[in-house]
Coordinates of C-alpha atoms in Angstrom, one line a residue:
Chain A
M1 CA -30.5 70.6 37.9
R2 CA -26.6 70.0 39.2
E3 CA -26.7 66.5 37.9
A4 CA -28.4 67.4 34.5
A5 CA -25.8 69.6 34.0
A6 CA -22.7 67.5 35.3
T7 CA -24.5 64.8 32.2
P8 CA -21.9 64.0 29.5
A9 CA -22.7 65.2 25.9
W10 CA -22.8 61.6 24.7
V11 CA -25.8 61.0 26.5
L12 CA -27.5 63.6 25.7
L13 CA -25.9 62.7 21.5
A14 CA -27.3 59.3 22.5
Y15 CA -31.3 60.4 24.1
L16 CA -31.2 63.1 20.6
I17 CA -30.4 59.8 18.1
S18 CA -32.5 58.0 20.2
G19 CA -35.4 60.6 19.3
V20 CA -33.9 60.4 15.2
C21 CA -34.9 57.1 15.9
F22 CA -38.4 57.2 16.5
I23 CA -39.9 60.4 13.4
L24 CA -38.0 58.0 10.7
A25 CA -40.3 55.3 12.7
L26 CA -43.5 57.3 11.7
R27 CA -41.5 58.8 8.4
G28 CA -41.4 55.3 8.0
L29 CA -45.4 54.8 8.0
S30 CA -45.5 56.6 4.6
G31 CA -45.7 53.2 2.5
P32 CA -46.4 49.5 3.1
E33 CA -42.3 49.1 1.9
S34 CA -41.1 51.6 4.0
S35 CA -42.6 50.5 7.0
R36 CA -41.2 48.3 8.1
R37 CA -37.6 49.6 8.0
G38 CA -39.3 51.9 10.1
N39 CA -40.6 50.3 13.5
Y40 CA -36.4 48.2 13.2
T41 CA -35.2 51.2 13.0
G42 CA -37.9 53.0 16.2
M43 CA -36.7 48.9 18.0
V44 CA -33.8 49.8 17.2
G45 CA -34.4 53.9 19.0
M46 CA -35.6 52.1 22.3
A47 CA -32.5 50.7 22.5
I48 CA -31.0 52.9 22.9
A49 CA -32.4 54.7 25.0
V50 CA -32.2 51.9 27.3
G51 CA -28.8 51.1 27.3
T52 CA -28.2 54.6 27.8
T53 CA -30.0 54.9 30.9
L54 CA -28.7 52.0 32.6
A55 CA -24.8 53.0 31.7
V56 CA -24.4 56.6 33.0
H57 CA -27.0 55.1 35.8
Q58 CA -26.0 53.3 39.5
V59 CA -27.8 50.3 38.9
A60 CA -28.0 48.2 42.6
S61 CA -31.2 46.1 41.5
I62 CA -29.9 45.1 38.2
A63 CA -31.5 42.0 38.6
E64 CA -35.0 42.9 39.6
I65 CA -35.0 45.6 36.4
A66 CA -33.7 42.2 34.4
G67 CA -36.9 40.9 35.8
A68 CA -39.5 43.5 35.6
M69 CA -38.6 43.0 32.0
L70 CA -38.9 40.8 31.1
I71 CA -42.0 39.7 33.1
G72 CA -43.5 42.9 31.6
G73 CA -42.1 42.0 27.5
G74 CA -43.3 38.3 27.7
I75 CA -46.9 39.8 28.3
G76 CA -46.1 42.0 25.9
L77 CA -45.0 39.1 22.9
I78 CA -47.0 37.1 23.8
T79 CA -49.9 38.9 24.0
A80 CA -49.1 40.5 20.5
R81 CA -48.1 37.3 18.5
K82 CA -52.4 35.6 19.6
I83 CA -54.5 39.6 19.9
Q84 CA -56.8 38.6 16.7
M85 CA -56.8 40.9 14.0
T86 CA -60.5 42.2 14.6
A87 CA -59.0 43.2 18.6
M88 CA -57.3 45.3 17.7
P89 CA -59.4 48.6 18.9
Q90 CA -58.9 46.4 22.4
L91 CA -55.2 46.5 22.7
V92 CA -54.6 49.5 21.9
A93 CA -56.6 50.7 24.3
A94 CA -55.9 48.3 26.8
F95 CA -51.8 49.7 25.2
H96 CA -52.9 52.8 26.2
S97 CA -53.6 52.6 29.7
L98 CA -50.4 51.2 30.7
V99 CA -48.7 54.2 29.1
G100 CA -51.0 56.2 31.3
M101 CA -49.7 54.5 34.4
A102 CA -46.5 54.3 33.7
A103 CA -46.0 57.5 34.1
V104 CA -48.0 58.0 36.9
L105 CA -45.2 55.2 38.7
V106 CA -42.8 57.2 37.4
G107 CA -44.8 60.7 39.0
A108 CA -44.5 58.9 42.4
A109 CA -41.4 57.1 41.9
A110 CA -40.1 61.6 40.8
F111 CA -41.6 62.3 44.3
L112 CA -40.6 59.5 47.0
N113 CA -36.9 60.0 45.6
P114 CA -36.7 63.6 43.6
G115 CA -32.7 62.5 44.3
A116 CA -32.3 60.9 42.1
F117 CA -34.1 62.6 39.4
G118 CA -32.0 66.0 40.0
I119 CA -34.8 67.5 40.6
L120 CA -34.0 69.3 44.0
D121 CA -32.4 73.2 43.4
P122 CA -30.2 73.9 47.0
A123 CA -33.0 74.3 49.9
R124 CA -33.0 69.9 49.2
Q125 CA -37.0 71.2 47.7
I126 CA -38.2 70.0 44.6
L127 CA -37.0 73.1 42.2
Q128 CA -40.5 74.7 41.2
V129 CA -40.6 73.6 37.8
S130 CA -40.8 70.3 38.2
R131 CA -43.0 70.0 40.6
V132 CA -45.6 72.2 37.4
E133 CA -44.3 69.9 34.7
M134 CA -43.9 66.5 37.2
G135 CA -48.2 67.2 38.7
L136 CA -48.8 67.5 35.0
G137 CA -47.3 64.6 33.8
V138 CA -49.1 62.2 36.7
A139 CA -52.7 64.1 35.7
I140 CA -52.3 63.2 32.1
G141 CA -50.8 59.9 32.8
A142 CA -53.3 58.8 35.3
I143 CA -56.8 60.0 32.9
T144 CA -55.0 58.6 30.0
F145 CA -55.0 55.5 32.1
S146 CA -58.8 55.7 33.2
G147 CA -60.0 57.2 30.7
S148 CA -58.0 53.8 28.2
V149 CA -59.8 51.7 30.2
I150 CA -63.4 52.6 29.9
A151 CA -63.0 52.6 25.7
F152 CA -61.3 49.6 26.9
L153 CA -64.3 47.8 28.4
K154 CA -66.7 49.4 25.6
L155 CA -64.2 48.2 23.0
N156 CA -64.1 44.6 24.4
G157 CA -67.9 44.5 24.9
N158 CA -67.7 44.4 28.7
M159 CA -69.8 48.2 29.5
S160 CA -72.2 49.3 26.9
G161 CA -71.0 51.2 24.0
K162 CA -74.3 53.3 24.7
P163 CA -73.2 56.3 25.8
I164 CA -74.2 56.6 29.8
L165 CA -75.5 60.0 30.4
L166 CA -74.7 61.4 33.8
P167 CA -76.8 64.6 35.5
L168 CA -74.6 67.6 35.3
R169 CA -71.4 65.9 34.3
H170 CA -70.4 68.9 32.7
V171 CA -70.7 70.6 35.4
I172 CA -69.3 67.9 38.1
N173 CA -65.9 67.6 35.1
L174 CA -65.0 71.5 34.3
S175 CA -65.1 71.9 37.9
T176 CA -62.8 68.5 38.5
L177 CA -60.2 70.1 35.9
A178 CA -60.6 73.4 37.4
A179 CA -59.2 71.5 41.4
I180 CA -56.5 69.2 38.9
L181 CA -54.7 72.2 37.6
G182 CA -55.8 75.1 41.2
L183 CA -53.8 71.6 43.0
I184 CA -51.0 71.8 40.8
A185 CA -50.7 75.6 40.6
Y186 CA -50.7 75.3 44.7
F187 CA -47.8 72.3 44.4
T188 CA -45.4 74.8 43.2
Q189 CA -46.1 76.7 47.5
D190 CA -47.5 73.1 49.5
Q191 CA -45.1 69.8 48.1
A192 CA -47.7 68.4 50.9
P193 CA -47.7 64.7 49.8
W194 CA -51.9 65.5 50.2
V195 CA -50.9 67.8 47.1
F196 CA -49.3 65.5 44.8
F197 CA -51.7 62.7 45.0
T198 CA -54.6 64.3 45.4
V199 CA -54.0 65.5 42.7
A200 CA -53.4 61.5 40.4
G201 CA -56.7 60.2 42.3
L202 CA -59.2 63.9 41.3
S203 CA -57.2 62.5 37.1
F204 CA -58.0 59.0 37.7
A205 CA -61.8 60.3 37.5
I206 CA -62.0 62.7 35.6
G207 CA -60.7 60.4 33.2
F208 CA -63.4 58.2 33.6
L209 CA -65.9 61.1 33.1
L210 CA -65.0 62.4 30.4
I211 CA -65.3 59.1 28.6
I212 CA -68.1 57.5 30.4
P213 CA -70.9 59.9 28.8
I214 CA -69.8 58.8 25.2
G215 CA -70.7 56.8 22.7
G216 CA -69.6 53.1 20.4
A217 CA -69.5 54.9 17.1
D218 CA -66.9 57.8 18.4
M219 CA -64.4 55.5 20.0
P220 CA -62.0 56.5 16.5
V221 CA -61.8 60.1 17.9
V222 CA -61.7 58.6 22.0
I223 CA -58.8 56.4 21.6
S224 CA -56.7 58.9 19.2
M225 CA -57.1 60.7 21.8
L226 CA -55.4 59.2 24.4
N227 CA -53.3 58.2 22.3
S228 CA -52.0 61.5 22.2
Y229 CA -52.6 62.2 25.8
S230 CA -50.2 59.4 26.2
G231 CA -47.8 61.1 24.3
W232 CA -48.4 64.3 26.7
A233 CA -48.2 62.2 29.5
A234 CA -44.8 61.3 27.8
A235 CA -43.7 64.9 26.9
A236 CA -44.5 66.9 30.5
M237 CA -42.1 63.5 32.3
G238 CA -39.1 63.9 29.9
F239 CA -39.2 67.8 30.9
T240 CA -39.0 66.3 34.6
L241 CA -36.4 64.0 34.1
H242 CA -34.8 66.4 31.3
N243 CA -35.1 64.5 27.9
S244 CA -34.8 65.1 25.2
A245 CA -35.9 61.9 23.8
M246 CA -38.7 62.0 26.2
I247 CA -39.0 64.6 25.0
I248 CA -39.5 64.5 21.7
T249 CA -40.6 61.3 21.1
G250 CA -44.0 62.6 23.6
A251 CA -44.1 65.4 20.8
L252 CA -44.5 63.4 18.2
V253 CA -46.9 60.6 19.4
G254 CA -48.9 63.9 20.7
S255 CA -49.6 65.1 17.8
S256 CA -49.6 62.1 16.1
G257 CA -52.9 61.9 18.0
A258 CA -54.2 64.4 17.2
I259 CA -53.7 65.4 14.1
L260 CA -55.6 61.2 13.8
S261 CA -58.9 63.1 15.6
Y262 CA -58.8 66.0 14.3
I263 CA -59.1 62.7 10.4
M264 CA -61.9 61.8 12.3
C265 CA -63.5 64.4 13.0
R266 CA -63.4 65.8 9.8
A267 CA -64.6 62.4 8.8
M268 CA -68.0 62.8 10.7
N269 CA -69.0 66.2 10.3
R270 CA -67.9 66.8 14.2
S271 CA -66.5 69.1 16.3
F272 CA -64.4 67.9 18.8
I273 CA -66.1 69.9 21.4
S274 CA -70.0 67.7 20.3
V275 CA -67.6 64.6 20.3
I276 CA -66.2 65.0 23.9
A277 CA -69.4 66.4 25.1
G278 CA -70.5 62.6 24.0
G279 CA -74.5 61.4 24.5
F280 CA -74.3 60.4 20.5
G281 CA -75.5 57.7 19.4
G282 CA -78.1 56.9 22.0
V283 CA -80.7 55.0 18.9
S284 CA -84.0 57.5 18.2
A285 CA -87.0 55.3 18.4
S286 CA -89.1 56.5 16.1
A287 CA -86.4 56.4 13.2
D288 CA -87.4 52.7 13.7
A289 CA -91.1 52.5 14.0
A290 CA -90.6 55.0 11.2
A291 CA -88.9 52.6 9.1
I292 CA -90.2 49.1 9.1
D293 CA -92.7 49.9 6.7
R294 CA -91.1 50.7 2.7
P295 CA -91.3 48.7 0.0
Y296 CA -87.9 47.8 -0.8
K297 CA -86.6 44.2 -2.2
R298 CA -84.6 41.8 -1.1
G299 CA -82.4 38.5 -2.8
S300 CA -80.1 35.9 -2.2
A301 CA -77.0 34.6 -2.9
E302 CA -77.6 33.7 -6.0
D303 CA -78.7 36.9 -6.9
A304 CA -75.2 38.0 -6.8
A305 CA -73.4 36.0 -7.0
F306 CA -75.3 36.5 -10.5
L307 CA -75.0 40.3 -10.7
M308 CA -71.4 40.1 -9.8
K309 CA -70.5 37.9 -12.2
Q310 CA -71.9 39.6 -15.3
A311 CA -70.7 43.1 -13.6
D312 CA -67.4 44.2 -15.4
Q313 CA -66.9 46.4 -11.6
V314 CA -67.2 45.5 -8.2
I315 CA -66.1 48.1 -5.5
I316 CA -66.5 46.4 -2.5
V317 CA -67.5 48.9 0.9
P318 CA -66.5 47.8 3.7
G319 CA -67.7 48.9 7.4
Y320 CA -67.4 48.0 10.6
G321 CA -69.9 45.3 10.7
M322 CA -67.5 43.0 8.1
A323 CA -65.4 43.0 11.2
V324 CA -67.8 41.6 13.8
S325 CA -68.8 38.8 12.2
Q326 CA -65.1 37.7 10.4
A327 CA -66.1 37.9 6.6
Q328 CA -62.2 39.6 5.5
H329 CA -60.7 36.1 4.7
A330 CA -64.9 34.7 2.1
L331 CA -64.5 38.4 1.4
K332 CA -61.2 38.3 -0.7
E333 CA -62.6 34.6 -1.3
M334 CA -65.3 36.1 -3.6
A335 CA -63.0 39.3 -4.6
D336 CA -60.7 35.4 -5.9
K337 CA -64.3 34.1 -7.2
L338 CA -64.6 37.4 -9.0
K339 CA -61.3 38.1 -10.9
A340 CA -60.9 34.4 -12.3
E341 CA -63.8 35.1 -13.9
G342 CA -62.8 38.2 -15.1
V343 CA -63.8 41.4 -13.1
R344 CA -62.0 43.7 -11.6
I345 CA -62.5 44.5 -7.7
K346 CA -61.8 47.3 -5.6
Y347 CA -62.3 48.2 -2.4
A348 CA -63.8 51.3 -0.8
I349 CA -62.7 52.9 3.3
H350 CA -64.0 55.7 4.8
P351 CA -61.8 56.8 7.0
V352 CA -63.9 56.0 10.1
A353 CA -65.2 52.4 8.6
G354 CA -64.4 50.0 12.0
R355 CA -63.3 51.4 15.5
M356 CA -60.4 53.1 14.7
P357 CA -57.5 54.5 12.5
G358 CA -57.1 52.3 10.0
H359 CA -59.0 49.3 11.1
M360 CA -60.3 49.5 8.0
N361 CA -56.8 48.3 6.3
V362 CA -55.2 46.3 9.0
L363 CA -58.7 44.0 8.2
L364 CA -58.1 43.0 4.4
A365 CA -54.8 43.4 4.4
E366 CA -54.7 39.6 6.8
A367 CA -57.0 38.3 4.2
N368 CA -54.2 38.8 1.5
V369 CA -56.4 41.6 0.1
P370 CA -53.2 43.6 -2.2
Y371 CA -53.3 47.1 -0.3
D372 CA -53.3 48.3 -3.9
E373 CA -56.9 47.1 -4.4
V374 CA -57.8 48.9 -1.7
F375 CA -59.3 52.4 -1.8
E376 CA -59.4 55.7 0.3
L377 CA -62.5 58.5 0.3
E378 CA -61.5 60.5 -2.3
D379 CA -59.6 58.4 -4.5
I380 CA -62.6 56.1 -5.5
N381 CA -65.5 57.7 -4.3
S382 CA -65.9 59.2 -8.7
E383 CA -65.0 56.2 -9.4
F384 CA -68.7 54.2 -8.6
A385 CA -70.6 56.1 -11.4
Q386 CA -68.7 53.8 -13.8
T387 CA -69.1 50.8 -11.9
D388 CA -71.3 48.4 -11.9
V389 CA -72.2 46.8 -8.1
A390 CA -71.0 48.4 -5.1
F391 CA -71.3 45.6 -2.4
V392 CA -71.7 47.1 1.0
I393 CA -70.7 45.2 3.5
G394 CA -71.4 46.2 7.1
A395 CA -71.0 49.5 6.3
N396 CA -74.2 51.8 6.4
D397 CA -74.2 55.0 8.2
V398 CA -71.0 55.9 6.0
T399 CA -73.6 55.4 2.5
N400 CA -76.4 57.1 3.5
P401 CA -77.7 59.9 1.6
A402 CA -79.7 61.5 3.1
A403 CA -75.4 63.0 4.6
K404 CA -76.0 65.5 1.2
T405 CA -79.8 65.9 1.1
D406 CA -81.6 65.7 4.3
K407 CA -80.8 68.8 6.1
S408 CA -82.5 67.4 9.4
S409 CA -80.7 64.9 9.8
P410 CA -77.8 64.4 12.7
I411 CA -75.6 63.3 9.2
Y412 CA -75.8 66.0 6.7
G413 CA -73.4 67.0 6.5
M414 CA -70.8 64.0 6.8
P415 CA -68.9 62.9 3.6
V416 CA -70.1 59.7 1.8
L417 CA -69.1 57.1 -0.2
D418 CA -71.5 58.0 -4.1
V419 CA -72.6 54.4 -3.5
E420 CA -76.0 54.6 -4.4
K421 CA -74.7 56.0 -8.2
A422 CA -73.0 52.2 -8.8
R423 CA -75.4 51.1 -11.3
T424 CA -76.6 48.2 -8.3
V425 CA -75.9 47.9 -5.1
L426 CA -76.2 44.8 -2.8
F427 CA -75.7 45.6 0.3
V428 CA -75.4 42.8 3.5
K429 CA -77.2 43.7 6.8
R430 CA -78.6 41.9 9.3
S431 CA -81.3 42.6 9.4
M432 CA -83.8 45.5 8.1
G433 CA -84.7 46.6 12.1
G434 CA -81.0 47.6 13.0
V435 CA -79.8 51.5 12.2
G436 CA -76.6 52.4 12.5
Y437 CA -75.1 54.3 15.3
A438 CA -75.8 57.0 14.2
G439 CA -79.9 56.4 14.8
V440 CA -81.1 57.5 10.8
D441 CA -83.0 55.0 8.8
N442 CA -81.3 54.8 5.5
E443 CA -82.7 55.4 2.5
L444 CA -80.2 53.6 0.9
F445 CA -82.3 50.6 1.3
Y446 CA -85.0 51.8 -0.6
R447 CA -83.8 52.7 -4.2
D448 CA -85.0 50.6 -6.5
N449 CA -81.2 49.7 -7.6
T450 CA -80.5 48.4 -3.9
M451 CA -80.8 45.1 -2.8
M452 CA -81.1 43.6 0.5
L453 CA -79.0 40.5 1.3
L454 CA -80.6 39.8 5.0
A455 CA -78.1 37.3 6.3
D456 CA -75.3 37.1 9.5
A457 CA -72.4 39.2 6.4
K458 CA -70.2 36.0 6.9
K459 CA -72.7 33.4 6.1
M460 CA -73.9 35.3 2.9
V461 CA -70.6 35.9 1.5
E462 CA -69.6 32.4 1.7
E463 CA -73.4 31.4 0.0
I464 CA -72.2 34.2 -2.1
V465 CA -69.1 31.9 -2.9
K466 CA -70.8 28.7 -2.9
A467 CA -73.4 29.8 -5.8
L468 CA -71.0 31.0 -8.2
G469 CA -69.3 27.6 -8.6
Chain B
M1 CA -30.3 72.1 29.8
D2 CA -32.2 74.9 30.8
F3 CA -36.3 74.9 30.6
V4 CA -35.5 77.5 27.2
S5 CA -33.8 74.8 25.3
I6 CA -35.7 71.8 26.5
L7 CA -38.8 73.6 25.1
S8 CA -37.1 74.5 21.5
I9 CA -37.2 71.1 21.4
F10 CA -40.3 70.4 22.7
V11 CA -41.4 73.0 19.8
L12 CA -39.8 72.6 17.4
A13 CA -40.3 68.6 17.7
C14 CA -44.2 68.8 17.4
F15 CA -44.1 70.6 14.4
V16 CA -42.1 67.6 13.0
G17 CA -44.2 65.3 14.0
Y18 CA -46.7 67.3 12.1
Y19 CA -45.3 67.3 9.1
V20 CA -44.2 63.0 9.9
V21 CA -47.5 61.8 10.2
W22 CA -49.4 63.7 8.2
S23 CA -47.4 62.0 5.3
V24 CA -48.3 59.2 7.6
T25 CA -51.0 57.2 4.2
P26 CA -54.4 56.1 6.2
A27 CA -54.2 52.5 4.7
L28 CA -50.9 52.8 7.7
H29 CA -53.1 53.9 10.3
T30 CA -53.5 51.4 12.9
P31 CA -49.8 50.5 12.6
L32 CA -49.6 54.5 12.7
M33 CA -50.8 53.9 16.6
S34 CA -49.3 50.5 17.4
V35 CA -46.6 52.6 17.5
T36 CA -46.6 55.6 19.1
N37 CA -47.2 53.1 22.0
A38 CA -44.6 51.1 21.6
I39 CA -42.6 54.9 21.6
S40 CA -44.0 57.2 24.1
S41 CA -43.6 53.9 26.5
V42 CA -39.6 55.4 26.1
I43 CA -41.4 56.5 29.5
V44 CA -38.8 53.7 31.1
V45 CA -36.5 55.7 31.5
G46 CA -38.0 56.9 33.9
A47 CA -39.0 54.5 35.2
L48 CA -35.4 53.1 35.1
I49 CA -33.9 56.1 36.9
A50 CA -36.2 55.5 39.5
A51 CA -35.5 52.0 39.7
A52 CA -32.2 51.9 39.5
A53 CA -31.2 54.6 41.8
A54 CA -31.0 53.0 45.7
G55 CA -32.2 55.7 48.9
S56 CA -36.7 55.2 48.7
A57 CA -38.0 51.6 48.3
S58 CA -41.3 52.9 48.0
S59 CA -39.1 55.0 44.9
K60 CA -37.3 51.5 43.8
W61 CA -41.1 49.6 43.4
L62 CA -42.7 52.5 41.9
G63 CA -40.0 52.8 39.3
L64 CA -39.8 48.5 39.0
V65 CA -43.8 48.2 38.3
A66 CA -43.8 50.9 35.7
V67 CA -40.4 49.2 33.7
A68 CA -43.1 46.1 33.3
L69 CA -45.9 47.7 32.1
A70 CA -43.8 50.3 30.2
S71 CA -42.0 46.6 29.0
V72 CA -45.4 45.1 27.6
N73 CA -46.4 47.9 26.0
I74 CA -42.6 48.2 24.3
F75 CA -42.2 44.7 23.3
G76 CA -46.0 43.8 22.7
G77 CA -46.0 46.9 20.3
F78 CA -43.3 47.0 18.0
A79 CA -44.6 42.8 17.7
V80 CA -47.5 43.9 16.8
T81 CA -46.7 46.3 14.7
A82 CA -44.6 44.0 12.6
R83 CA -47.4 41.4 11.7
M84 CA -49.3 44.4 10.6
L85 CA -46.6 45.8 8.4
A86 CA -46.2 42.2 7.7
M87 CA -49.4 41.5 6.1
Y88 CA -49.4 45.0 3.5
K89 CA -48.5 43.4 0.6
K90 CA -49.2 44.3 -2.6
K91 CA -50.5 42.4 -5.8
E92 CA -48.3 39.6 -7.0
R93 CA -47.3 40.0 -10.7
R94 CA -48.7 37.5 -13.0
D95 CA -46.3 36.5 -15.2
A96 CA -43.7 36.1 -12.0

């Protein structure tokens, strides 16, 4: 505390400025134009924080630090350049795990060398309040790390997206959490290393246990939640270090992730608790079996091309299937051909389409779709009734009318796109067998105004492009 | 700084975060996640303190590893955000 009190005023101000830069970086994201400037402001804020830290501390190992930054920065830059946009959810999960691990390492370093962080009391013991902050920071960091590793493996396909349900998991999870909190409380009385490292170890374990039962479809919530955790971990470390830049950033990131989780839950009409409890997305066999016998209309690429060419307005509804088959570029080509025929094209995006918030928007932007043709659910839903063709590609549950009518459906109450109100619905789907992530059949397939286009999304769109000539 | 003033900064920053994030357009939620990722690596400040300090070799090495991890995030996070944001374009005007 003595060292912290001796911090010169300009240093405190510099950290404050850095925090303000981060606020401005997020503020910039209210529109695409201001967002690019915001991103640079964020970089400036980071440079100020790093520069200030190096300037005020006696640096005994500048060469090693420079080396660590070069290695880390190089890996980061190369990854950022090479990564495919469809793989963004995995990348973000991987980045979260690094923040979590860094928090754990900083916590451990502060525990081993508390003098350097200025958190010793006159009796050369770690300050009690710092012990709580440190314990919480390490716990949240460890949960962020192991949870993000599981999320990464599930998103990257190294691990099945199906929920893995352990017996008694709620009992195990709750008692582990209680043990972590109890140990942090005990840590204030006894700063023995075993307490500290047990907290870290148990937190790593609970991170795995918490994410394993959550199915692939709930990943948008999970990834937002881990985003939030990485913020709270940074904030807890900021408390330990009395650093306002870290506290401000932690609070920003923490609330950002929390708000995104809330938006995702609302878009699925599910409570946060039920997502965390896990188990959603196990495919029920009965829904599959019932689906097979019902009659449906099947169309060809030529039929689809003909219908869309005649239309005044076509609304394209993309979903995760479009991302999987990388159909966004072909889709843009199709839209361009239709525009040349005088057709108005719009895109409708459901908040949970894809595997992370805003995933579809990035993919469309990558394919050079202008962002003023892309609309959110509430802005476009009333337009389907005046639309000639709704072109659903790789989306399923988010178009299911059962969410509005069938009280027994697991997705009842979820806000959906009213595609069935369009004069014709063209539904691109790999086969009739599979069901959406919620494991429910989609009544939309069997309606009179629906034409099923059964093929891989990219192949189908390419054939339509050919048919448009 | 005493605990109460730190707590005040934290609580106020939570409110700022709440209002700022609600004003983010949903189309930019993926860049929001990647940029929050980059800025939460401000934890590098703690890693630098640990790496710079003399006294404990193990603490120094933990700090250095943390510096490397956070650097991946800082450079990677800002770069991938910049790459995404560069892709968001408006409709080209026909008369332009």
